[in-house]
XYZ file of C-alpha atoms in Angstrom:
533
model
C 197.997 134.164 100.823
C 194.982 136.278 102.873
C 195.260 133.140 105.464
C 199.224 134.063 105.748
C 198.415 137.392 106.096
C 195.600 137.252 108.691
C 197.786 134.761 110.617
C 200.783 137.412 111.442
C 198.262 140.006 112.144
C 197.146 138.121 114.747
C 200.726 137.017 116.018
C 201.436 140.727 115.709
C 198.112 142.143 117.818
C 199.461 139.014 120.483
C 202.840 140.027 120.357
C 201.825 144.223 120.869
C 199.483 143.374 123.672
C 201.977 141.152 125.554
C 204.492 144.237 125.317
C 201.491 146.408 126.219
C 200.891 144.265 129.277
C 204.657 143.893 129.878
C 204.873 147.788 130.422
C 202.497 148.284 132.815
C 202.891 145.724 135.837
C 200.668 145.223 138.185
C 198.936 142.200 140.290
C 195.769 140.397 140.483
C 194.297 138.925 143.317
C 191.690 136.010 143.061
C 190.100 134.812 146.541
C 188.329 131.014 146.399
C 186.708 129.013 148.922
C 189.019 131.143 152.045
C 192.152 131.237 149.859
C 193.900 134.249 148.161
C 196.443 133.631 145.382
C 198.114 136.565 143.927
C 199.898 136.619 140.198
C 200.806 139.004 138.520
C 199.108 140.180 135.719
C 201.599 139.143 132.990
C 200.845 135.563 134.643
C 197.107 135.963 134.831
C 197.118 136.785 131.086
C 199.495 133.767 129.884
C 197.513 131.423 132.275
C 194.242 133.030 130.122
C 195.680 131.971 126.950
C 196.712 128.732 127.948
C 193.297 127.745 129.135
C 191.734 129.103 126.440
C 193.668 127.105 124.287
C 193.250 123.767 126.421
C 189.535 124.059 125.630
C 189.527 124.947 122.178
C 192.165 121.453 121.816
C 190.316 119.095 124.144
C 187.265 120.826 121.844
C 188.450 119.441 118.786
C 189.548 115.867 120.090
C 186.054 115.423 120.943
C 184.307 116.521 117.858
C 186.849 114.472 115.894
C 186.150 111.190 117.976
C 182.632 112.058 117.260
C 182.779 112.618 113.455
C 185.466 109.773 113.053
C 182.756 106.873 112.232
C 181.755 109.742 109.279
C 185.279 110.767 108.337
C 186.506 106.999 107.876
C 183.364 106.231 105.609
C 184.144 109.449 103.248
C 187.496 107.926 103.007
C 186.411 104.527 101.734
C 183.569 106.453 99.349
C 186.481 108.733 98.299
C 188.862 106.229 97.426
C 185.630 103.961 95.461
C 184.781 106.614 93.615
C 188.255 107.792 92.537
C 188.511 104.103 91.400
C 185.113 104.131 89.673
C 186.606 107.146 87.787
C 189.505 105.513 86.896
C 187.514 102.661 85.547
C 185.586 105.244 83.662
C 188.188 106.474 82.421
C 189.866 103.347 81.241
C 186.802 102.398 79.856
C 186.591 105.400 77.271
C 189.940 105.275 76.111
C 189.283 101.220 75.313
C 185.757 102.073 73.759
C 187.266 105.019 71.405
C 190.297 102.456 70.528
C 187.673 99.965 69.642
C 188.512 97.353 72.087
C 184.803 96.532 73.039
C 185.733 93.626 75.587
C 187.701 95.808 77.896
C 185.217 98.624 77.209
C 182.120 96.456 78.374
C 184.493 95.317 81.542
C 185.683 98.640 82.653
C 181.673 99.740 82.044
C 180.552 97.096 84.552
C 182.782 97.834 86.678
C 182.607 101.538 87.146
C 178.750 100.624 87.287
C 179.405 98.882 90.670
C 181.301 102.015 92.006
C 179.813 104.855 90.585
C 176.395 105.439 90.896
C 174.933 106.239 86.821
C 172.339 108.943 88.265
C 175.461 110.627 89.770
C 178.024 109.856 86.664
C 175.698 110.126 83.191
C 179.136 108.818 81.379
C 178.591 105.619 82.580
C 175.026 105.233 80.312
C 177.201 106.565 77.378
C 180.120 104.088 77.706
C 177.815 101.450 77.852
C 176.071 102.557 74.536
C 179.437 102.407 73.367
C 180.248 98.977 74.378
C 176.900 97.577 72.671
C 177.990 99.110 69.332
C 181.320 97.684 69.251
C 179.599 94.391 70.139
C 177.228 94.931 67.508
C 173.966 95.257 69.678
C 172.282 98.038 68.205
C 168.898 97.191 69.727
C 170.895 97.327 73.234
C 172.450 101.110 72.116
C 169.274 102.324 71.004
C 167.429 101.128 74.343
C 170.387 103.544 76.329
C 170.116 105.945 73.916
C 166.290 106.165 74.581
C 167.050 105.638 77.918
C 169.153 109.922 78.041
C 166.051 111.562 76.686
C 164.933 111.351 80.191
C 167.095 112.849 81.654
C 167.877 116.791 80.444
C 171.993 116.565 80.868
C 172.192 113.529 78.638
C 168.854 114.232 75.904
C 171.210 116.187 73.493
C 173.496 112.412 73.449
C 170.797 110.740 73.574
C 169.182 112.237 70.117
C 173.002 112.048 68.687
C 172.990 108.573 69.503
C 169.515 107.361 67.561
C 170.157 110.075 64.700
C 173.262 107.934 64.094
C 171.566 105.145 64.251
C 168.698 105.565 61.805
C 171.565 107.253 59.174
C 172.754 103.515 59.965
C 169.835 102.006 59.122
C 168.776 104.537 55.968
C 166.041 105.914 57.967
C 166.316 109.342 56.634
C 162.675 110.448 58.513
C 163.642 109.043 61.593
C 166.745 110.637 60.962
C 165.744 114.186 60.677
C 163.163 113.869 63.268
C 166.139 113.217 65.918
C 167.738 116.396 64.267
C 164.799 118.132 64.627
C 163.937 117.881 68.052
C 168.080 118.465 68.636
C 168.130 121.785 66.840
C 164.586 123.244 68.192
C 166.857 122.625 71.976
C 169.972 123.396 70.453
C 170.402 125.074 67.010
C 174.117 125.789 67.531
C 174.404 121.835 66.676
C 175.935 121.442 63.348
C 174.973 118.243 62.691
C 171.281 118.488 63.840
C 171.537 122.066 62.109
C 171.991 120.558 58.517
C 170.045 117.743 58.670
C 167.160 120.018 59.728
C 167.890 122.399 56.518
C 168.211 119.332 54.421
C 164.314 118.387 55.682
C 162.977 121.887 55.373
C 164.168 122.329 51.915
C 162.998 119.226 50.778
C 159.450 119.758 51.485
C 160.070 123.283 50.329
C 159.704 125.030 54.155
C 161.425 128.164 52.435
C 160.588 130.236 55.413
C 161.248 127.531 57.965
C 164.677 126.834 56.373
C 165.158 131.025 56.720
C 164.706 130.957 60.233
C 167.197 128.077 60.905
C 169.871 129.998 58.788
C 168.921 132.633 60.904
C 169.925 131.294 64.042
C 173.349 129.394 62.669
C 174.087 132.832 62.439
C 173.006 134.286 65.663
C 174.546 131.734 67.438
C 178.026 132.057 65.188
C 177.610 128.288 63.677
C 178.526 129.605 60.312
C 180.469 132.371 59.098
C 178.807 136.005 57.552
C 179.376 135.399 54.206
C 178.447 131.288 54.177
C 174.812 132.547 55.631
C 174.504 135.376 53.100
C 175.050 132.778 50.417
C 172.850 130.290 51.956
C 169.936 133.319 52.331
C 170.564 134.025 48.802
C 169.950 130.635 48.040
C 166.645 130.343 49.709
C 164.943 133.704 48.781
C 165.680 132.209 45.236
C 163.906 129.003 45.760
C 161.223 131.167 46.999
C 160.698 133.510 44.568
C 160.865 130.225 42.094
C 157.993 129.143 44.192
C 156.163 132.188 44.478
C 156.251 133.218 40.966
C 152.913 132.213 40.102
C 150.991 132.177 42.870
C 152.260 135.652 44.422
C 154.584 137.827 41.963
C 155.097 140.636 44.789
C 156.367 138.036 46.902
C 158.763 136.394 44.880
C 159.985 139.493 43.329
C 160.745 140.506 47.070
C 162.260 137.519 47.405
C 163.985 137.473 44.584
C 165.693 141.320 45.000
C 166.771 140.233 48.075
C 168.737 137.168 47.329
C 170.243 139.851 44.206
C 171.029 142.248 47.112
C 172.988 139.226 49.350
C 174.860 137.731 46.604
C 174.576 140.407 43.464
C 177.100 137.513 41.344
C 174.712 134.816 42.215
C 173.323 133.972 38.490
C 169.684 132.558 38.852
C 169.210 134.825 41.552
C 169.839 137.874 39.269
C 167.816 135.845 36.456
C 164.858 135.364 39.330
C 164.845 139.071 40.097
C 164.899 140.490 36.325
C 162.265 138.168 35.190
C 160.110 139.288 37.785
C 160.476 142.962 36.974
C 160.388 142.033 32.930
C 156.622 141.242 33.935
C 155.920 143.808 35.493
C 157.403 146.174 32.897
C 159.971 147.307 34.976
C 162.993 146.568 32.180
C 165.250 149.657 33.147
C 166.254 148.189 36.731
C 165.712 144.104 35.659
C 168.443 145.186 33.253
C 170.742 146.895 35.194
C 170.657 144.029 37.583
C 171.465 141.418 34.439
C 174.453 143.630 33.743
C 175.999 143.718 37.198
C 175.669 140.060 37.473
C 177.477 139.671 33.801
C 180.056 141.873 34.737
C 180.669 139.739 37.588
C 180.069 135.770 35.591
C 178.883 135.619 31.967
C 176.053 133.167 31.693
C 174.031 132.331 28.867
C 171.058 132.082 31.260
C 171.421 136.014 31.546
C 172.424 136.917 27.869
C 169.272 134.951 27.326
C 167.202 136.826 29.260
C 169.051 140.525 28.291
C 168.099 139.941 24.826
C 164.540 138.684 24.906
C 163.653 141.341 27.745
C 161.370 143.058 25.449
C 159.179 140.641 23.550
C 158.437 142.844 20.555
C 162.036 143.804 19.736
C 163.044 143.049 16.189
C 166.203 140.547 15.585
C 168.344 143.663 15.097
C 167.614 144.987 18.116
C 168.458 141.879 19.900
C 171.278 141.862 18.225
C 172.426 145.440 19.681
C 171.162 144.315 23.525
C 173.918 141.401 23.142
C 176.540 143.590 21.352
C 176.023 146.047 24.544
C 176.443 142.438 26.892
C 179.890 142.159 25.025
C 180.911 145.960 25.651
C 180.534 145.061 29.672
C 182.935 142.329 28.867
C 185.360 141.922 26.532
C 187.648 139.223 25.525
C 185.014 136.236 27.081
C 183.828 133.133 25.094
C 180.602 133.613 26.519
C 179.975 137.089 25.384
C 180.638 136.291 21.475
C 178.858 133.282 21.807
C 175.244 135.542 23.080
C 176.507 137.945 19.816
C 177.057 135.082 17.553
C 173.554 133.584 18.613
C 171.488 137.153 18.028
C 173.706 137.450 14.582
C 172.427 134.181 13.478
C 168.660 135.202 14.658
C 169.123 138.396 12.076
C 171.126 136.708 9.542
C 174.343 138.245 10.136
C 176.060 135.658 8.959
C 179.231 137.175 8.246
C 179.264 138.540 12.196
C 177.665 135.318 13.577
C 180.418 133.341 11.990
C 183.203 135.597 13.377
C 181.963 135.470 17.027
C 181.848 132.079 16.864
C 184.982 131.295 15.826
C 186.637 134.148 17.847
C 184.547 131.819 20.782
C 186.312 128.979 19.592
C 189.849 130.258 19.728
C 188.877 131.507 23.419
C 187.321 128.589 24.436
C 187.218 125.691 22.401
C 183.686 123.568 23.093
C 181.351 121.841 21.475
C 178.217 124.740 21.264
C 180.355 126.929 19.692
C 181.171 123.912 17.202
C 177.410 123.477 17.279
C 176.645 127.161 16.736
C 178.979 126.992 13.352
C 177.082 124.397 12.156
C 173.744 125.981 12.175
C 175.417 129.166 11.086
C 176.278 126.881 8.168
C 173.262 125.476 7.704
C 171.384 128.768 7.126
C 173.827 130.254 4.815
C 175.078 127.755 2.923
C 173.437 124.572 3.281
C 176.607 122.816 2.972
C 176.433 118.968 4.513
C 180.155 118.551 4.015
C 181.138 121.102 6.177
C 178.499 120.449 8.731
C 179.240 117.269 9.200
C 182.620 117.990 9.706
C 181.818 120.384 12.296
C 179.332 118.418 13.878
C 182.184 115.743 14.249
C 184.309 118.225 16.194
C 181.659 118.889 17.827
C 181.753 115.478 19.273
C 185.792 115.427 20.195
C 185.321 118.688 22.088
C 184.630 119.639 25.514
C 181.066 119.588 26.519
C 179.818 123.223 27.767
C 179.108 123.763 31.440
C 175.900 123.015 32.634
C 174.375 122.874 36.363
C 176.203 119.748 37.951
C 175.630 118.313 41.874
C 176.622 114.793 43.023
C 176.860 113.505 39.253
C 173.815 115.080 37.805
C 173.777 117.174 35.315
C 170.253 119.801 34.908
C 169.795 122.501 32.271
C 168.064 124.367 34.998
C 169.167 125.591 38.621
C 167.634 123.611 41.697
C 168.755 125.056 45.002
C 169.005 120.951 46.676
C 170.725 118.329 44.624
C 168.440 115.550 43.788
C 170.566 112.877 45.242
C 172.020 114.109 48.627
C 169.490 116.245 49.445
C 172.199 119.226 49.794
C 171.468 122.766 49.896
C 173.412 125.356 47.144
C 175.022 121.513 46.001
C 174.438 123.102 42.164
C 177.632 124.612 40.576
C 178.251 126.133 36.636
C 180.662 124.211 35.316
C 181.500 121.556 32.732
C 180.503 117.557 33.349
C 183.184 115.465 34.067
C 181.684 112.556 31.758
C 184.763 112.189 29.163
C 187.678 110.785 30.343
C 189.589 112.713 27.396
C 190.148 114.244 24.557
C 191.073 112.336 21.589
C 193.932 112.546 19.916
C 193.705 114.699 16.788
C 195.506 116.890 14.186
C 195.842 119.968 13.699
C 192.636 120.399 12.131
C 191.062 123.791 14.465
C 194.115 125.421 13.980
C 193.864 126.265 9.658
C 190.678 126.470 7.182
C 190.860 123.123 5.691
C 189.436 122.459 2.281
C 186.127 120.301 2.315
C 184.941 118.898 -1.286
C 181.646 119.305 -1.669
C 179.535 115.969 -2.474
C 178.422 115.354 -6.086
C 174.886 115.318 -6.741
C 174.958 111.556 -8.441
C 177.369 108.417 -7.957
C 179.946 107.959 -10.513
C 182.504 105.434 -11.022
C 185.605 105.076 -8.883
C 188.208 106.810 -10.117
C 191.381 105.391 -10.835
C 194.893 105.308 -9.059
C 198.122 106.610 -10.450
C 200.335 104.159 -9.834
C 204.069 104.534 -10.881
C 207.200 103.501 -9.367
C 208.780 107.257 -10.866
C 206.608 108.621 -8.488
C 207.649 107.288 -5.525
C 211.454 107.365 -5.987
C 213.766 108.449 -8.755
C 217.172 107.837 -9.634
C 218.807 111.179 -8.376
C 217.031 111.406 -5.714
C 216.525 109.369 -2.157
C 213.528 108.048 -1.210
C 210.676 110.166 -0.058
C 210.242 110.049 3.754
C 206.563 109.274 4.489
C 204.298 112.113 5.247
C 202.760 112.089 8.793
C 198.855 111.219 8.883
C 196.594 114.212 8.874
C 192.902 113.429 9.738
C 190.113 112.438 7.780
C 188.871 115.114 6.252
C 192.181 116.651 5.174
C 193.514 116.237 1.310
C 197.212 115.353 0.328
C 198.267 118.297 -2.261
C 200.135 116.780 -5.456
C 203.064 119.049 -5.467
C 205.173 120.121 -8.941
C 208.233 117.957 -7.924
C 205.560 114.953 -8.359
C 204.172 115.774 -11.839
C 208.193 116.757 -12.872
C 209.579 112.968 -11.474
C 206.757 111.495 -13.942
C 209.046 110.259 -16.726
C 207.686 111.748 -20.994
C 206.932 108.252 -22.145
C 204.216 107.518 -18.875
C 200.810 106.758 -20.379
C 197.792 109.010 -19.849
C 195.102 108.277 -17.812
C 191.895 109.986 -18.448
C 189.674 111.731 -15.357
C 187.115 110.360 -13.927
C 183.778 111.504 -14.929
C 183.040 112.606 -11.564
C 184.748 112.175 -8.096
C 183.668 109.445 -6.201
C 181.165 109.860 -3.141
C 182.996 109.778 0.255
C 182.103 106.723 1.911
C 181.320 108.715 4.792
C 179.262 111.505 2.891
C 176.525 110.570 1.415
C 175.436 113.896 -0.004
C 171.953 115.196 0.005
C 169.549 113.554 -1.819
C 167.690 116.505 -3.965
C 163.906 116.025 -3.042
C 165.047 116.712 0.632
C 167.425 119.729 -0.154
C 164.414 121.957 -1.233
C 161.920 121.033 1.986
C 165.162 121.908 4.726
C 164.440 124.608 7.459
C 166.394 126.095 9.361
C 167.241 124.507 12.749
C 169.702 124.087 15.873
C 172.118 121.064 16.311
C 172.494 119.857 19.622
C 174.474 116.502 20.719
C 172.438 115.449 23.469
């Protein structure tokens, strides 16, 4: 467009000074060698131009018959390298479609027409035709081959960190990484591999930094770096907690600070302060992470965070943990636990079964039990519960790739993953089984006798079953095991006046699957906690 426009403006300033010329006439005289010739000096001024532009043509003939041998060589390199680019081209379409022949023909032949130190593609579709060929050791030699040179060192380290993942190299691995995030930390890939080798030599501070610059450089999001941070400063103040408690604890209010509903953070930080006597704030930090996810790990902690409290007072730290929220399995379970600790049994067993109806699992099961073996010693009715124990869900514990910890662990142990560690239930059951109605109503348990007696005898009587006015009695569906068939009054009425007697047994007849409790151990029990596994 400015060549258009500069173009009429000089047409224009021609055109103005031919009209300029044209209204003032006039004649010039030029004398050569004895002669005089006379024009006028609209002539003179059209013979100018004309001469001027016979040089500036004849000009350009010559400088194009001089350049031609150079002109007619760019033409031929031209059209080779447009065809080397084609080839190129061709050559990474056949390599990402996995056709390695054509790749490894297209890469020879752009070779021969492209120059590599001018095209650096050409090294990569070569490493891509040895690795559809399966020559690794060829790959790795052109993958070596890019670290020399700085446009193709970031492939290059892609290339062999791919490689030794191949091979199970993990140190290899994460060296490549390594030396690809210290160039370029904006790298994903060399990004978490780096983390995953800081954090599993415990580089706390290292693994910090690299966070630090995912976010700088807009890798991850705000929120995904807060929670990593949080994270880390926990590991750290784990770390740090015996060797330097000012440390950790810094640590440790700072991961609070990034994630306040981050659990062992919040534990992390109120432990630290618990030991330094510091209880007002370590508890106020406990109850803004409850409020936000009841975990036992807390209640634990918010009930034992003065040592010399008496039972009761437990008891009143995890009635106040209930207050902060309501209507949560987890929250009568802590009550239930401090009730048992003061022998509240009459409150520990309502909490736990008020657990039970919210969440129905096999610690609150568990937590009955012992409830029941401190008040009433009863076997019967522990084993019972200890056997619904067994059909119910298991409670959530710390889970990552399979694993299942009582404690938090900021890597999992198998992938190496950072915050891989979530609160939740294991998946080891494939279901529930099939039962009755048992949870739903008290159900009568006899209690074991304290010596064998004889088996008792079975009514037997065809009046029973079926009488003459009446049709036959539909079966009764099966109830479980430790359920008892009432005898109802239209039983004892169908049994006809002339039916003989039978006399009781003695005593009822030991459940095969209770054997009761022998006396010389009833007397030496003490009181203790049932756990499955």
């Amino acid at each position: 467009m400015i060549r258009i426009l500069i173009f009429l403006a000089a047409v224009f300033a021609l055109g103005l000074g031919f009209a300029w010329l044209a209204d003032r006439p006039g004649e010039m005289v030029v004398t050569f060698n004895g002669y005089h010739y006379q024009v006028s000096l609209m002539v003179a001024a059209v013979a100018i131009v004309a001469v001027v532009a016979a040089v500036m043509i004849v000009w350009w003939l010559i400088k194009s018959l001089w350049n031609s041998p150079y002109t007619i060589s760019r033409y031929f390199r031209v059209r080779r390298r447009d065809r080397g680019y084609q080839a190129l081209s061709t050559g990474m379409i056949a390599a990402g479609a996995g056709d390695g022949a054509l790749a490894r023909k297209k890469s020879k032949e752009a070779a021969k027409l492209i120059r590599s130190d001018q095209e650096p593609l050409i090294q990569l579709l070569e490493a891509q035709a040895s690795l559809l060929e399966g020559d690794h050791e060829g790959a790795r030699e052109k993958f070596e081959a890019m670290l020399d040179d700085p446009e193709m060192r970031l492939l290059g380290l892609r290339g062999l960190y791919l490689e030794a993942e191949r091979l199970g190299d993990r140190n290899a691995a994460r060296h490549y990484a390594g030396r690809a995030a210290s160039v370029a930390p904006q790298l994903a890939w060399a990004a978490e591999s780096t983390l995953e080798d800081l954090t599993g030599r415990g580089d706390w501070d290292g693994a910090l930094k690299l966070v630090e610059a995912q976010k700088s450089t807009r890798q991850i999001e705000r929120d995904a770096a807060n929670r990593r941070r949080a994270v880390l400063l926990t590991a750290k103040a784990q770390a740090l907690t015996d060797s330097d408690p000012n440390a950790a604890k810094a640590a440790a209010l700072e991961a609070n600070k990034l994630a306040p509903d981050f659990a062992p953070a919040a534990v992390a930080a109120a432990n630290l302060l618990f030991k330094q006597n510091d209880v007002r704030k370590g508890s106020k930090i406990l109850e803004a992470a409850w409020k936000a996810e009841p975990h036992p790990e807390i209640a634990e902690l918010y009930t034992h965070a003065r040592p010399g409290d008496a039972v009761v007072d437990r008891l009143n730290r995890a009635k106040k943990l209930q207050e902060l929220k309501r209507n949560n399995a987890e929250s009568s379970m802590t009550v239930a636990r401090a009730a048992l600790d003061a022998q509240d049994f009459s409150t520990a067993r309502r909490e736990a079964e008020a657990a039970i109806r919210m969440d129905r699992r096999e610690g609150a099961y568990l937590l009955l039990a012992d409830i029941e073996e401190a008040e009433t010693g009863d076997q019967g009715k522990i084993r019972q519960l200890l056997s619904k124990a067994v059909r119910a869900p298991r409670d959530p514990a710390w889970v990552a790739d399979g694993v299942v910890s009582e404690r938090w662990a900021p890597v999992s142990p198998v992938s190496g993953k950072l915050d891989a560690f979530a609160w939740r239930a294991p998946m080891e059951r494939l279901g529930q089984l099939i039962d009755s109605h048992e949870d739903e109503a008290d159900v009568p348990v006899l209690a074991a006798p304290a010596k064998p007696t004889k088996e008792a005898e079975v009514i037997d009587h065809p009046a029973i079953a079926r009488t003459s006015s009446e049709a036959p009695i539909e079966p009764k569906p099966a109830v479980g095991d430790d359920q008892v068939t009432p005898v109802t009054a239209a039983a004892f009425a169908a049994i006809p006046n002339d039916a003989e007697p039978v006399e009781p047994a003695e005593e009822l007849a030991r459940l095969p699957d209770d054997p009761g409790v022998d006396p010389d151990d009833e007397a030496e029990k003490s009181p203790r906690r049932f756990r499955l596994f």
